[in-house]
Structure formats: structure tokens, C-alpha cells
PDB file of C-alpha atoms in Angstrom:
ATOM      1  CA  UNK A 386      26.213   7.668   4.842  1.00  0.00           C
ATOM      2  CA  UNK A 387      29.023  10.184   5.290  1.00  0.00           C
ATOM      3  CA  UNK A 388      28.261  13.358   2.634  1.00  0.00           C
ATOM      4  CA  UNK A 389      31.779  14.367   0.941  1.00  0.00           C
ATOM      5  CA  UNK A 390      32.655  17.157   0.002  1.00  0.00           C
ATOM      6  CA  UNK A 391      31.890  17.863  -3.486  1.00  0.00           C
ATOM      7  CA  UNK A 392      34.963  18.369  -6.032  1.00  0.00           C
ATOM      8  CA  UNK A 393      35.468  22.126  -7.208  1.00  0.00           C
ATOM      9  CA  UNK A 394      34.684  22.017 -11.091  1.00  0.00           C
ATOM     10  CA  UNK A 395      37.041  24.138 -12.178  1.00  0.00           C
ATOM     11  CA  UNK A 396      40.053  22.662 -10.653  1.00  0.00           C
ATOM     12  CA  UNK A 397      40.865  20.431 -13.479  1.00  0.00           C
ATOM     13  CA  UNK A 398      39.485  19.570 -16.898  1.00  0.00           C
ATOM     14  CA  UNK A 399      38.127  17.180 -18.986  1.00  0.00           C
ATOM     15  CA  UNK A 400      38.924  17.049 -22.541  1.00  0.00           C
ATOM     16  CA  UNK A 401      35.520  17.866 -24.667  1.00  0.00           C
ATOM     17  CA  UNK A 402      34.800  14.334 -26.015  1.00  0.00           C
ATOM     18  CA  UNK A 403      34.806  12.610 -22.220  1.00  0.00           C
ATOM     19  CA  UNK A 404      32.972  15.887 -20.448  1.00  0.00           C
ATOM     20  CA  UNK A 405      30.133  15.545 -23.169  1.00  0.00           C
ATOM     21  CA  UNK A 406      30.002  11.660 -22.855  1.00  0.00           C
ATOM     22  CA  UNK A 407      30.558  12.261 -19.016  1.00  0.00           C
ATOM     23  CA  UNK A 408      27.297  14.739 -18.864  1.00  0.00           C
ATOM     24  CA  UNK A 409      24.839  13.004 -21.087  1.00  0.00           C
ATOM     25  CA  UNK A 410      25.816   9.597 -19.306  1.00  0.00           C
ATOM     26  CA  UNK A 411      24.580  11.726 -16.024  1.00  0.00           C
ATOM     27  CA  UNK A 412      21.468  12.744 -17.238  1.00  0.00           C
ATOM     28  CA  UNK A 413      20.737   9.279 -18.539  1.00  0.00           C
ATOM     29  CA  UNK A 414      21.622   7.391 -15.216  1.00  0.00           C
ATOM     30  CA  UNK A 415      19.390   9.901 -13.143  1.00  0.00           C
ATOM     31  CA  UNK A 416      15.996   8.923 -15.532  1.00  0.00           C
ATOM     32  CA  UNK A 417      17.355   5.282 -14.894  1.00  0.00           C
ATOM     33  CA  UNK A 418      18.065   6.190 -11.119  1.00  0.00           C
ATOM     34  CA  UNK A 419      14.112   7.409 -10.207  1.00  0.00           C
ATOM     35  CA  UNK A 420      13.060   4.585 -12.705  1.00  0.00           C
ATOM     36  CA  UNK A 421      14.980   1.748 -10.538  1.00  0.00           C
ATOM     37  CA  UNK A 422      14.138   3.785  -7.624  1.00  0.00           C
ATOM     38  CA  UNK A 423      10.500   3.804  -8.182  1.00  0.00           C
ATOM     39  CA  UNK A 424      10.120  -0.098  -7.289  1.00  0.00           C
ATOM     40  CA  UNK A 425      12.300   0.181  -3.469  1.00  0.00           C
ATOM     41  CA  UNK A 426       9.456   0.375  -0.911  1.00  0.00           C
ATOM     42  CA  UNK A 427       9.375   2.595   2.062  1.00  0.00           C
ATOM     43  CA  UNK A 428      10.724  -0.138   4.486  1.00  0.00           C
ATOM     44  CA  UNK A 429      13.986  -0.992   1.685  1.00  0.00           C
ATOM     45  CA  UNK A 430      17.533  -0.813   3.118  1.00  0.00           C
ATOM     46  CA  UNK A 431      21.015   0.152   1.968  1.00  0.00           C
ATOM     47  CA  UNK A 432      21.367  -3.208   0.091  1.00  0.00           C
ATOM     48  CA  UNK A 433      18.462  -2.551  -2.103  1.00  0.00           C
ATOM     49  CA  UNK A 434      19.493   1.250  -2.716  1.00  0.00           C
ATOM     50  CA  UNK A 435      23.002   0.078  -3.934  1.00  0.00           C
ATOM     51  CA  UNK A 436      21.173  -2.438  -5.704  1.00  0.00           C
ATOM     52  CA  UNK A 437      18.858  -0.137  -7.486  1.00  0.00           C
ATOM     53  CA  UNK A 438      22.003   1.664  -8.304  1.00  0.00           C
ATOM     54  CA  UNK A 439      23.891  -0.773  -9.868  1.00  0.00           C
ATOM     55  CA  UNK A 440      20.615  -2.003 -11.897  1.00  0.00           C
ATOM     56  CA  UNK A 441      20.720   1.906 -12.860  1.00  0.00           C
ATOM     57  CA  UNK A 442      24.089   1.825 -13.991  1.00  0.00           C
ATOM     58  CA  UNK A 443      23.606  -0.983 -16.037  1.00  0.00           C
ATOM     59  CA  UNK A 444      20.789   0.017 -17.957  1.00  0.00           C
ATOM     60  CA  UNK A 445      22.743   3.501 -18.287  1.00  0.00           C
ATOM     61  CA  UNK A 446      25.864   1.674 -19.986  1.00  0.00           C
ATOM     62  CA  UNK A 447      22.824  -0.299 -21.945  1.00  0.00           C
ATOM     63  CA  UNK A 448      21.701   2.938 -23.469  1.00  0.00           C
ATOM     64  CA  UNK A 449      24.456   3.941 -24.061  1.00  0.00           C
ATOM     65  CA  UNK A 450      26.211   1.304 -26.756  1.00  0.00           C
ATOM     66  CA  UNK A 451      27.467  -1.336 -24.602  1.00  0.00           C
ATOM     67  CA  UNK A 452      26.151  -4.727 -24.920  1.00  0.00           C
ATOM     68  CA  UNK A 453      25.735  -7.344 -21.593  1.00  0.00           C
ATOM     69  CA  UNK A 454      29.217  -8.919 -22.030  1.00  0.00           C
ATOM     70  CA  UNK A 455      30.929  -5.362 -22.448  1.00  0.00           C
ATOM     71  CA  UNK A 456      29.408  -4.490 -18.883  1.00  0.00           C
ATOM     72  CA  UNK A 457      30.288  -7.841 -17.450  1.00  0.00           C
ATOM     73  CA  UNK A 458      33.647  -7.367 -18.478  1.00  0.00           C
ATOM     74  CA  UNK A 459      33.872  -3.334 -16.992  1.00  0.00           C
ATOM     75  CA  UNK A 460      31.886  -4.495 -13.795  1.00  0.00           C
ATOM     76  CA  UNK A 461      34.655  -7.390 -13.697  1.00  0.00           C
ATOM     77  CA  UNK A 462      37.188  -4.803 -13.952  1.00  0.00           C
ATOM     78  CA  UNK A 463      36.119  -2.574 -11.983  1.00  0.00           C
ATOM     79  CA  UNK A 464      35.642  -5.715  -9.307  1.00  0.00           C
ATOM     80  CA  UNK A 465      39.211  -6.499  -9.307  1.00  0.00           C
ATOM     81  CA  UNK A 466      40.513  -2.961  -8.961  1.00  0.00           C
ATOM     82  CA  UNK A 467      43.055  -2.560  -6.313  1.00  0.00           C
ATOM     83  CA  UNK A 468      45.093   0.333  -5.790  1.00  0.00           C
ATOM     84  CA  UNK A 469      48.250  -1.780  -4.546  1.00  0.00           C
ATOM     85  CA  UNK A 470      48.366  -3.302  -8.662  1.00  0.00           C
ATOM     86  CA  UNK A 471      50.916  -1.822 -10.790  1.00  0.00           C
ATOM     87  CA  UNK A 472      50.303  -0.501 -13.860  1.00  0.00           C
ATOM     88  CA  UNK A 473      51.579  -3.369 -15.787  1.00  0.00           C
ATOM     89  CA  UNK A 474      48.468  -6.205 -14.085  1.00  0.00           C
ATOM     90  CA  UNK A 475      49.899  -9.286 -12.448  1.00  0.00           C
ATOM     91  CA  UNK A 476      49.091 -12.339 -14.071  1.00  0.00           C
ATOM     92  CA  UNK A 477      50.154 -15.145 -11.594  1.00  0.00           C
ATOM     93  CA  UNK A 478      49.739 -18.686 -12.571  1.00  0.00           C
ATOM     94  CA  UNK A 479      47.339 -19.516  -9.816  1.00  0.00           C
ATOM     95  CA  UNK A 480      44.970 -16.991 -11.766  1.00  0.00           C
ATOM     96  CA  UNK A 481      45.666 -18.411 -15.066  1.00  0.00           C
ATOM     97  CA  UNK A 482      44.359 -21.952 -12.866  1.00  0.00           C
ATOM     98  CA  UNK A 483      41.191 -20.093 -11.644  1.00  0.00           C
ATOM     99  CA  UNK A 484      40.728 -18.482 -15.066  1.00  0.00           C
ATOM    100  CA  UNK A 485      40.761 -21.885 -16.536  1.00  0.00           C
ATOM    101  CA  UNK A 486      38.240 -23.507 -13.797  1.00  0.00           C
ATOM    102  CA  UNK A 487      35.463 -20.733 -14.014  1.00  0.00           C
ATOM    103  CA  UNK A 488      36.007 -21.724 -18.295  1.00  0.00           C
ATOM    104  CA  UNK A 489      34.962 -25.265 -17.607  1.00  0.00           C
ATOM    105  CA  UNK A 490      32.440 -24.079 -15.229  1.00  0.00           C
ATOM    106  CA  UNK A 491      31.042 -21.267 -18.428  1.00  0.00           C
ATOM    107  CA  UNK A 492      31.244 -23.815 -20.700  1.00  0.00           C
ATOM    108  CA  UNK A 493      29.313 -26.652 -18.047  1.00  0.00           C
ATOM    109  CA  UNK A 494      26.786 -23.675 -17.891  1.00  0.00           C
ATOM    110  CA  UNK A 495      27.205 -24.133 -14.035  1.00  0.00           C
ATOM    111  CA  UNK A 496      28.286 -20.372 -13.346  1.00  0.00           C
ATOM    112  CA  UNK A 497      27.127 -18.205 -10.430  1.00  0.00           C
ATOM    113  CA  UNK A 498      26.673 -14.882 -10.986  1.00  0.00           C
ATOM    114  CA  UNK A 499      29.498 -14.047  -8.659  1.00  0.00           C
ATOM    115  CA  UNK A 500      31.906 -16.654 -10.658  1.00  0.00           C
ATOM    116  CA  UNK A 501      30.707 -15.203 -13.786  1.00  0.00           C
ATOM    117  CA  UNK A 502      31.789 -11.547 -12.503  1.00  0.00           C
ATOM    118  CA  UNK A 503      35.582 -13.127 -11.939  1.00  0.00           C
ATOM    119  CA  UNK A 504      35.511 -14.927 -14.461  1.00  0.00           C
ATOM    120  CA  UNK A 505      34.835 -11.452 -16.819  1.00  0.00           C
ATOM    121  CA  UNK A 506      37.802  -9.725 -14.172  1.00  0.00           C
ATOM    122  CA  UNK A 507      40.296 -12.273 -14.752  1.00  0.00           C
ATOM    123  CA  UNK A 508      40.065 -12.114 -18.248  1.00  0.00           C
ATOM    124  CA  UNK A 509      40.005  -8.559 -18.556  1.00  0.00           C
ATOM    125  CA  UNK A 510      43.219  -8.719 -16.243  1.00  0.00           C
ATOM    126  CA  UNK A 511      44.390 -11.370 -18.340  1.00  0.00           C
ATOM    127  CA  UNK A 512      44.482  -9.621 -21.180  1.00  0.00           C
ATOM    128  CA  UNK A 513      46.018  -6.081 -20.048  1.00  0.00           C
ATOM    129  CA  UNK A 514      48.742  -8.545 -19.247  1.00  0.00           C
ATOM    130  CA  UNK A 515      48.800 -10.168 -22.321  1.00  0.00           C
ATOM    131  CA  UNK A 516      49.035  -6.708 -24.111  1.00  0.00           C
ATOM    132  CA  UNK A 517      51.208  -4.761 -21.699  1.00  0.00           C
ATOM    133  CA  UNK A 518      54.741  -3.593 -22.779  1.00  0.00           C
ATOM    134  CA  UNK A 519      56.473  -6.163 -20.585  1.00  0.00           C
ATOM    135  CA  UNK A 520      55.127  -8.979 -22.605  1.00  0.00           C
ATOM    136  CA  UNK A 521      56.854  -7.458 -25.817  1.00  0.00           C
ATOM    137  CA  UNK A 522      59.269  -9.601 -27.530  1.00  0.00           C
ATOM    138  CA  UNK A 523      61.908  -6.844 -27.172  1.00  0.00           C
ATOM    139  CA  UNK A 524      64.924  -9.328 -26.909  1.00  0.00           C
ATOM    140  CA  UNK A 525      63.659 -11.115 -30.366  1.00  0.00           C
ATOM    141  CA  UNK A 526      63.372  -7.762 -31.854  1.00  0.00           C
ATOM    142  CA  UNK A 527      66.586  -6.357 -31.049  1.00  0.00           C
ATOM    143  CA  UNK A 528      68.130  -9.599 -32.457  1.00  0.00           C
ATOM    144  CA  UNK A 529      65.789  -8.826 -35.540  1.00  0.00           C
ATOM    145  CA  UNK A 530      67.062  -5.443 -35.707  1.00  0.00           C
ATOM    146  CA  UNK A 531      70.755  -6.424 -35.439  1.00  0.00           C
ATOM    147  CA  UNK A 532      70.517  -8.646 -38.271  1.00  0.00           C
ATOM    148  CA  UNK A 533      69.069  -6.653 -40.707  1.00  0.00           C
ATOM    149  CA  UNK A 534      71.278  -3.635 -39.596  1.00  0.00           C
ATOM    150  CA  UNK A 535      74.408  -6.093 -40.116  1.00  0.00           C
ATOM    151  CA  UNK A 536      72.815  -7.361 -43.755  1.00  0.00           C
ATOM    152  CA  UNK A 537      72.087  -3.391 -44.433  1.00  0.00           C
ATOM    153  CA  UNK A 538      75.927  -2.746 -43.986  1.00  0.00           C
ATOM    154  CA  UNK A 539      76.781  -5.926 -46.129  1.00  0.00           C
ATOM    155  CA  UNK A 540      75.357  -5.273 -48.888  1.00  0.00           C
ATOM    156  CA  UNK A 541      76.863  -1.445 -48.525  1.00  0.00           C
ATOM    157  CA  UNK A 542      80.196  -3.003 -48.068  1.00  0.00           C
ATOM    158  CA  UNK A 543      80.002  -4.932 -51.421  1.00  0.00           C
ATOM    159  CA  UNK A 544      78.772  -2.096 -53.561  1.00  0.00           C
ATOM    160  CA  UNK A 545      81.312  -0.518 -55.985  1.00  0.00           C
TER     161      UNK A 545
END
């Protein structure tokens, strides 16, 4: 594994609320790190360290507030991160298919882990999409607007 350069601390800042959650997230994830650690034996490989890690992580979130479907939903997220997306996320019709699918599989109980994971990433997707700005009814609400601005200068009109 390549060792990278470690980032200079004091070239940017975190706001106090995120460096505090940031730092005792840290502390908690290393206990969790030499606890998952503890069970890899001497002839484990690569696989099981990123595995231990990710068990680590887990139980870190765990600790700290999040419940199982919370983390399923982040590690779906974080799954379907790609840094060609847009802000606003994509929401294609053949997802909204796939989306639907992995439901009757959920609901059939006959999920895979993996399918569960997309399942948790479409729907998170799903939903930035569903509450992005380019799903706002602007055109209704202009229309909206116009008519009450044009009753609003009515009832001015008639006024003595």
C-alpha cells in the first residue's frame, strides 16, 4: 500500500461542531479498529484488513447514534459515489426499474447483501433527486404568484 502524504492541519478548517464530532469519531474507530483487529490472524490478507475496517467503521457509526438502516443507507451512498455526477443526482428511469426490482426482492426477503447495499444507494439517490431544486414546481409557482399579484392589484384598483 502506497503511504500518502499526510494533509497539513492547518491549511484549512473545520467549523467546531464537525472537528469535535470528527475527533471523538477517531478515537472511537481506533478502540473499534484494535478490537476488529484483534480476531485477523497472522496469515490474514488485504481482504480481511479492509474487512476488519469496514466492520470497525460500522460499529463506530453504531456508537455513535446511527441505527443499521442509517449505515446501510450512508454505506449505499457512499457506494454509488462518482465524481462524474452532478450535483443535482441523475435519476434515470432504468434506475427507478432497478429500484423497483430490488423492492420486490426486500419485500420477497430474497436480498443479497450486495442488492441490499443498492438497493439503500438507489434510494438515497432517489431521493436527493426527489428533493433537489430542479424538481421544484417553479413554473406552477410563478403562475401562483402571478395570480395573486394580479388579484393584489384588483382589489387595489377597486378601492376608493
Amino acid at each position: 500500500m502506497a503511504v500518502k502524504k499526510q494533509p497539513d492541519p492547518q491549511s484549512g478548517t473545520l467549523h467546531e461542531c464537525a472537528n469535535d464530532w470528527f475527533r471523538q469519531f477517531l478515537k472511537h474507530l481506533e478502540i473499534f479498529l484494535v478490537e476488529t483487529g484483534q480476531g485477523l490472524s497472522s496469515d490474514s490478507d488485504t481482504a480481511d484488513y479492509s474487512l476488519a475496517a469496514m466492520q470497525a467503521v460500522k460499529l463506530t457509526l453504531l456508537d455513535s447514534g446511527h441505527n443499521h438502516e442509517q449505515i446501510l443507507a450512508l454505506f449505499g451512498r457512499v457506494a454509488f459515489e462518482d465524481a462524474d455526477i452532478s450535483k443535482t443526482p441523475e435519476w434515470t428511469t432504468e434506475k427507478n426499474r432497478r429500484r423497483f426490482e430490488l423492492i420486490d426482492g426486500d419485500i420477497q426477503g430474497t436480498l443479497s447483501q450486495n442488492e441490499q447495499l443498492e438497493l439503500a444507494g438507489l434510494t438515497q439517490l432517489m431521493r436527493q433527486h426527489v428533493d433537489s431544486e430542479a424538481n421544484m414546481p417553479v413554473a406552477g409557482a410563478r403562475k401562483l404568484h402571478r395570480y395573486l399579484t394580479g388579484l393584489d392589484s384588483e382589489s387595489t384598483d377597486s378601492e376608493p
